[in-house]
Amino acid sequence: MFANLNGQEQLQQRKVRFADHNELSEDKSEYDWYGWIDHLISLEFHKAIEELEKEISELEKELEELEDKNKKRLKSDTETDLKFIKYLTKHFNNPEEIIKELKSYVDEDKSRASNRMKSHIVLVRYFAEKVQIKMTEETNEFIKGIKIKYEKKQELKDCVKKTLNLFMLLQIKIQLNNMTKRLTIIS
């Protein structure tokens, strides 16, 4: 997460929630949001939503724990992250809608949290680009599969046509042979 100096120590002590493979960046100041986004995209849709819902419940628990402590910045960061993850869960297949909701949040709140949310907007753009690339690859593979099936059908049709042509030629040959026999018998 995009940590700030005051909450940095607490952020480093937190578990790295957003997928097991995520780690703090080299300077230990921020979480690997991009790795988390890549991880979500790699999952099946329902698994990604399950993981997001799990993250929401963990962040809500963390917010409850922070209510008692005087950690305003950490609480603000956690609330902002929670909003971001809720929007991501709600509109997982529609990044434009996520950005619209995040922008409305930024327009309403001109505080430090809005700067964090602007960082999340950049993440959603990254997410949208990655999803578009994945969808394009899947579409291309689907089209390729259809082309292969069509080509196989076409080959089958060509084979059937050739077989029918051979069969017709065979019938013509048989008829010609029969006609030749009749002509021979008649003569």
CSV table of C-alpha atoms in Angstrom, one decimal:
chain,number,residue,atom,x,y,z
A,1,MET,CA,0.0,0.0,0.0
A,2,PHE,CA,1.2,3.5,-0.6
A,3,ALA,CA,2.4,4.1,2.9
A,4,ASN,CA,3.1,7.5,4.4
A,5,LEU,CA,5.9,8.3,6.8
A,6,ASN,CA,3.7,8.5,10.0
A,7,GLY,CA,1.9,5.2,9.4
A,8,GLN,CA,4.8,3.5,7.7
A,9,GLU,CA,5.9,1.5,10.7
A,10,GLN,CA,2.4,0.2,11.3
A,11,LEU,CA,2.0,-0.6,7.6
A,12,GLN,CA,5.2,-2.6,7.7
A,13,GLN,CA,4.0,-4.6,10.6
A,14,ARG,CA,0.7,-5.5,8.9
A,15,LYS,CA,0.4,-8.8,7.1
A,16,VAL,CA,0.8,-8.5,3.4
A,17,ARG,CA,-2.8,-9.3,2.7
A,18,PHE,CA,-3.2,-8.8,-1.0
A,19,ALA,CA,-2.3,-12.3,-2.1
A,20,ASP,CA,0.4,-14.5,-0.7
A,21,HIS,CA,3.0,-13.6,-3.3
A,22,ASN,CA,2.9,-9.9,-2.6
A,23,GLU,CA,5.8,-8.4,-0.8
A,24,LEU,CA,6.7,-4.9,0.3
A,25,SER,CA,8.7,-2.9,-2.2
A,26,GLU,CA,12.5,-2.8,-2.0
A,27,ASP,CA,12.5,0.3,0.1
A,28,LYS,CA,9.8,-1.3,2.3
A,29,SER,CA,7.6,1.8,1.9
A,30,GLU,CA,4.7,0.5,-0.2
A,31,TYR,CA,2.9,-2.7,-1.0
A,32,ASP,CA,3.1,-4.3,-4.4
A,33,TRP,CA,-0.4,-3.2,-5.7
A,34,TYR,CA,0.6,-4.0,-9.3
A,35,GLY,CA,1.5,-7.6,-8.3
A,36,TRP,CA,-1.8,-7.9,-6.5
A,37,ILE,CA,-3.7,-6.7,-9.6
A,38,ASP,CA,-1.9,-9.1,-11.8
A,39,HIS,CA,-2.7,-11.9,-9.3
A,40,LEU,CA,-6.4,-11.0,-9.4
A,41,ILE,CA,-6.5,-11.0,-13.2
A,42,SER,CA,-4.9,-14.4,-13.3
A,43,LEU,CA,-7.7,-15.9,-11.2
A,44,GLU,CA,-11.1,-17.0,-12.5
A,45,PHE,CA,-13.8,-14.4,-12.0
A,46,HIS,CA,-15.6,-16.0,-9.0
A,47,LYS,CA,-12.2,-16.7,-7.3
A,48,ALA,CA,-11.1,-13.1,-7.7
A,49,ILE,CA,-14.4,-11.9,-6.2
A,50,GLU,CA,-14.0,-14.3,-3.3
A,51,GLU,CA,-10.5,-13.0,-2.6
A,52,LEU,CA,-11.7,-9.4,-2.8
A,53,GLU,CA,-14.5,-10.1,-0.4
A,54,LYS,CA,-12.0,-11.7,2.0
A,55,GLU,CA,-9.8,-8.6,1.8
A,56,ILE,CA,-12.9,-6.4,2.5
A,57,SER,CA,-13.7,-8.3,5.7
A,58,GLU,CA,-10.0,-8.2,6.8
A,59,LEU,CA,-9.8,-4.4,6.2
A,60,GLU,CA,-13.1,-3.9,8.1
A,61,LYS,CA,-11.7,-5.9,11.1
A,62,GLU,CA,-8.5,-3.8,10.9
A,63,LEU,CA,-10.6,-0.6,10.9
A,64,GLU,CA,-12.4,-1.7,14.0
A,65,GLU,CA,-9.0,-2.3,15.7
A,66,LEU,CA,-7.8,1.1,14.6
A,67,GLU,CA,-10.9,2.8,16.1
A,68,ASP,CA,-9.4,2.4,19.6
A,69,LYS,CA,-6.0,3.7,18.6
A,70,ASN,CA,-5.0,7.3,17.7
A,71,LYS,CA,-3.7,6.4,14.2
A,72,LYS,CA,-5.6,8.9,12.0
A,73,ARG,CA,-3.4,8.5,8.9
A,74,LEU,CA,-3.3,4.8,9.1
A,75,LYS,CA,-7.1,4.7,9.6
A,76,SER,CA,-7.6,7.1,6.7
A,77,ASP,CA,-5.4,5.0,4.4
A,78,THR,CA,-7.2,1.8,5.4
A,79,GLU,CA,-10.6,3.4,4.8
A,80,THR,CA,-9.5,4.6,1.4
A,81,ASP,CA,-8.1,1.1,0.5
A,82,LEU,CA,-11.4,-0.4,1.7
A,83,LYS,CA,-13.4,1.9,-0.6
A,84,PHE,CA,-11.1,1.1,-3.5
A,85,ILE,CA,-11.5,-2.7,-3.0
A,86,LYS,CA,-15.2,-2.4,-2.6
A,87,TYR,CA,-15.5,-0.5,-5.9
A,88,LEU,CA,-13.2,-3.1,-7.5
A,89,THR,CA,-15.4,-5.9,-6.2
A,90,LYS,CA,-18.6,-4.2,-7.2
A,91,HIS,CA,-17.5,-3.4,-10.8
A,92,PHE,CA,-14.8,-6.0,-11.4
A,93,ASN,CA,-15.8,-6.4,-15.1
A,94,ASN,CA,-16.2,-2.7,-15.7
A,95,PRO,CA,-13.1,-0.6,-15.0
A,96,GLU,CA,-14.7,2.5,-16.4
A,97,GLU,CA,-17.3,2.4,-13.7
A,98,ILE,CA,-14.7,1.9,-11.0
A,99,ILE,CA,-12.8,5.0,-12.2
A,100,LYS,CA,-16.1,7.0,-12.2
A,101,GLU,CA,-16.8,6.0,-8.6
A,102,LEU,CA,-13.2,6.7,-7.5
A,103,LYS,CA,-13.3,10.1,-9.2
A,104,SER,CA,-16.6,11.0,-7.5
A,105,TYR,CA,-14.9,10.1,-4.2
A,106,VAL,CA,-11.9,12.3,-5.0
A,107,ASP,CA,-14.2,15.2,-6.0
A,108,GLU,CA,-16.1,14.9,-2.6
A,109,ASP,CA,-13.0,14.6,-0.5
A,110,LYS,CA,-10.1,17.0,-1.1
A,111,SER,CA,-8.1,15.7,1.8
A,112,ARG,CA,-5.0,13.5,1.8
A,113,ALA,CA,-7.1,10.4,1.2
A,114,SER,CA,-8.1,11.8,-2.2
A,115,ASN,CA,-4.4,11.7,-3.2
A,116,ARG,CA,-4.3,8.0,-2.2
A,117,MET,CA,-7.5,7.4,-4.2
A,118,LYS,CA,-5.9,9.1,-7.2
A,119,SER,CA,-3.1,6.5,-6.9
A,120,HIS,CA,-5.8,3.9,-7.0
A,121,ILE,CA,-7.3,5.4,-10.2
A,122,VAL,CA,-3.9,4.8,-11.8
A,123,LEU,CA,-4.1,1.2,-10.6
A,124,VAL,CA,-7.5,0.8,-12.1
A,125,ARG,CA,-6.2,2.1,-15.4
A,126,TYR,CA,-3.4,-0.5,-15.2
A,127,PHE,CA,-6.1,-3.1,-14.3
A,128,ALA,CA,-8.2,-2.1,-17.3
A,129,GLU,CA,-5.3,-2.3,-19.6
A,130,LYS,CA,-4.3,-5.8,-18.3
A,131,VAL,CA,-7.9,-7.0,-18.5
A,132,GLN,CA,-8.2,-5.7,-22.1
A,133,ILE,CA,-5.0,-7.5,-23.0
A,134,LYS,CA,-6.3,-10.7,-21.4
A,135,MET,CA,-9.7,-10.4,-23.1
A,136,THR,CA,-8.0,-9.8,-26.4
A,137,GLU,CA,-5.8,-12.9,-26.0
A,138,GLU,CA,-8.8,-15.0,-25.0
A,139,THR,CA,-10.8,-13.6,-28.0
A,140,ASN,CA,-8.0,-14.3,-30.3
A,141,GLU,CA,-7.7,-17.9,-29.0
A,142,PHE,CA,-11.4,-18.4,-29.4
A,143,ILE,CA,-11.3,-17.1,-33.0
A,144,LYS,CA,-8.3,-19.3,-33.7
A,145,GLY,CA,-10.3,-22.3,-32.3
A,146,ILE,CA,-13.2,-21.4,-34.6
A,147,LYS,CA,-11.0,-21.1,-37.6
A,148,ILE,CA,-9.4,-24.5,-36.9
A,149,LYS,CA,-12.8,-26.1,-36.5
A,150,TYR,CA,-14.0,-24.4,-39.7
A,151,GLU,CA,-10.9,-25.5,-41.6
A,152,LYS,CA,-11.4,-29.1,-40.4
A,153,LYS,CA,-15.0,-28.9,-41.5
A,154,GLN,CA,-13.9,-27.4,-44.8
A,155,GLU,CA,-11.4,-30.3,-45.2
A,156,LEU,CA,-14.2,-32.7,-44.3
A,157,LYS,CA,-16.5,-31.1,-46.9
A,158,ASP,CA,-13.7,-31.2,-49.5
A,159,CYS,CA,-13.1,-34.9,-48.7
A,160,VAL,CA,-16.8,-35.6,-48.9
A,161,LYS,CA,-17.1,-33.7,-52.2
A,162,LYS,CA,-14.1,-35.7,-53.5
A,163,THR,CA,-15.7,-38.9,-52.3
A,164,LEU,CA,-19.0,-38.0,-53.9
A,165,ASN,CA,-17.3,-37.1,-57.1
A,166,LEU,CA,-15.5,-40.4,-57.1
A,167,PHE,CA,-18.7,-42.2,-56.4
A,168,MET,CA,-20.4,-40.4,-59.2
A,169,LEU,CA,-17.5,-41.2,-61.6
A,170,LEU,CA,-17.7,-44.8,-60.5
A,171,GLN,CA,-21.5,-44.8,-61.2
A,172,ILE,CA,-20.9,-43.3,-64.6
A,173,LYS,CA,-18.2,-45.8,-65.3
A,174,ILE,CA,-20.5,-48.7,-64.3
A,175,GLN,CA,-23.3,-47.2,-66.4
A,176,LEU,CA,-20.9,-46.9,-69.4
A,177,ASN,CA,-19.8,-50.5,-68.8
A,178,ASN,CA,-23.4,-51.6,-68.7
A,179,MET,CA,-24.1,-49.6,-71.9
A,180,THR,CA,-21.1,-51.1,-73.6
A,181,LYS,CA,-22.2,-54.6,-72.6
A,182,ARG,CA,-25.7,-53.9,-74.1
A,183,LEU,CA,-24.2,-52.5,-77.2
A,184,THR,CA,-22.0,-55.6,-77.5
A,185,ILE,CA,-24.9,-57.9,-77.0
A,186,ILE,CA,-27.1,-56.0,-79.5
A,187,SER,CA,-24.4,-56.0,-82.1
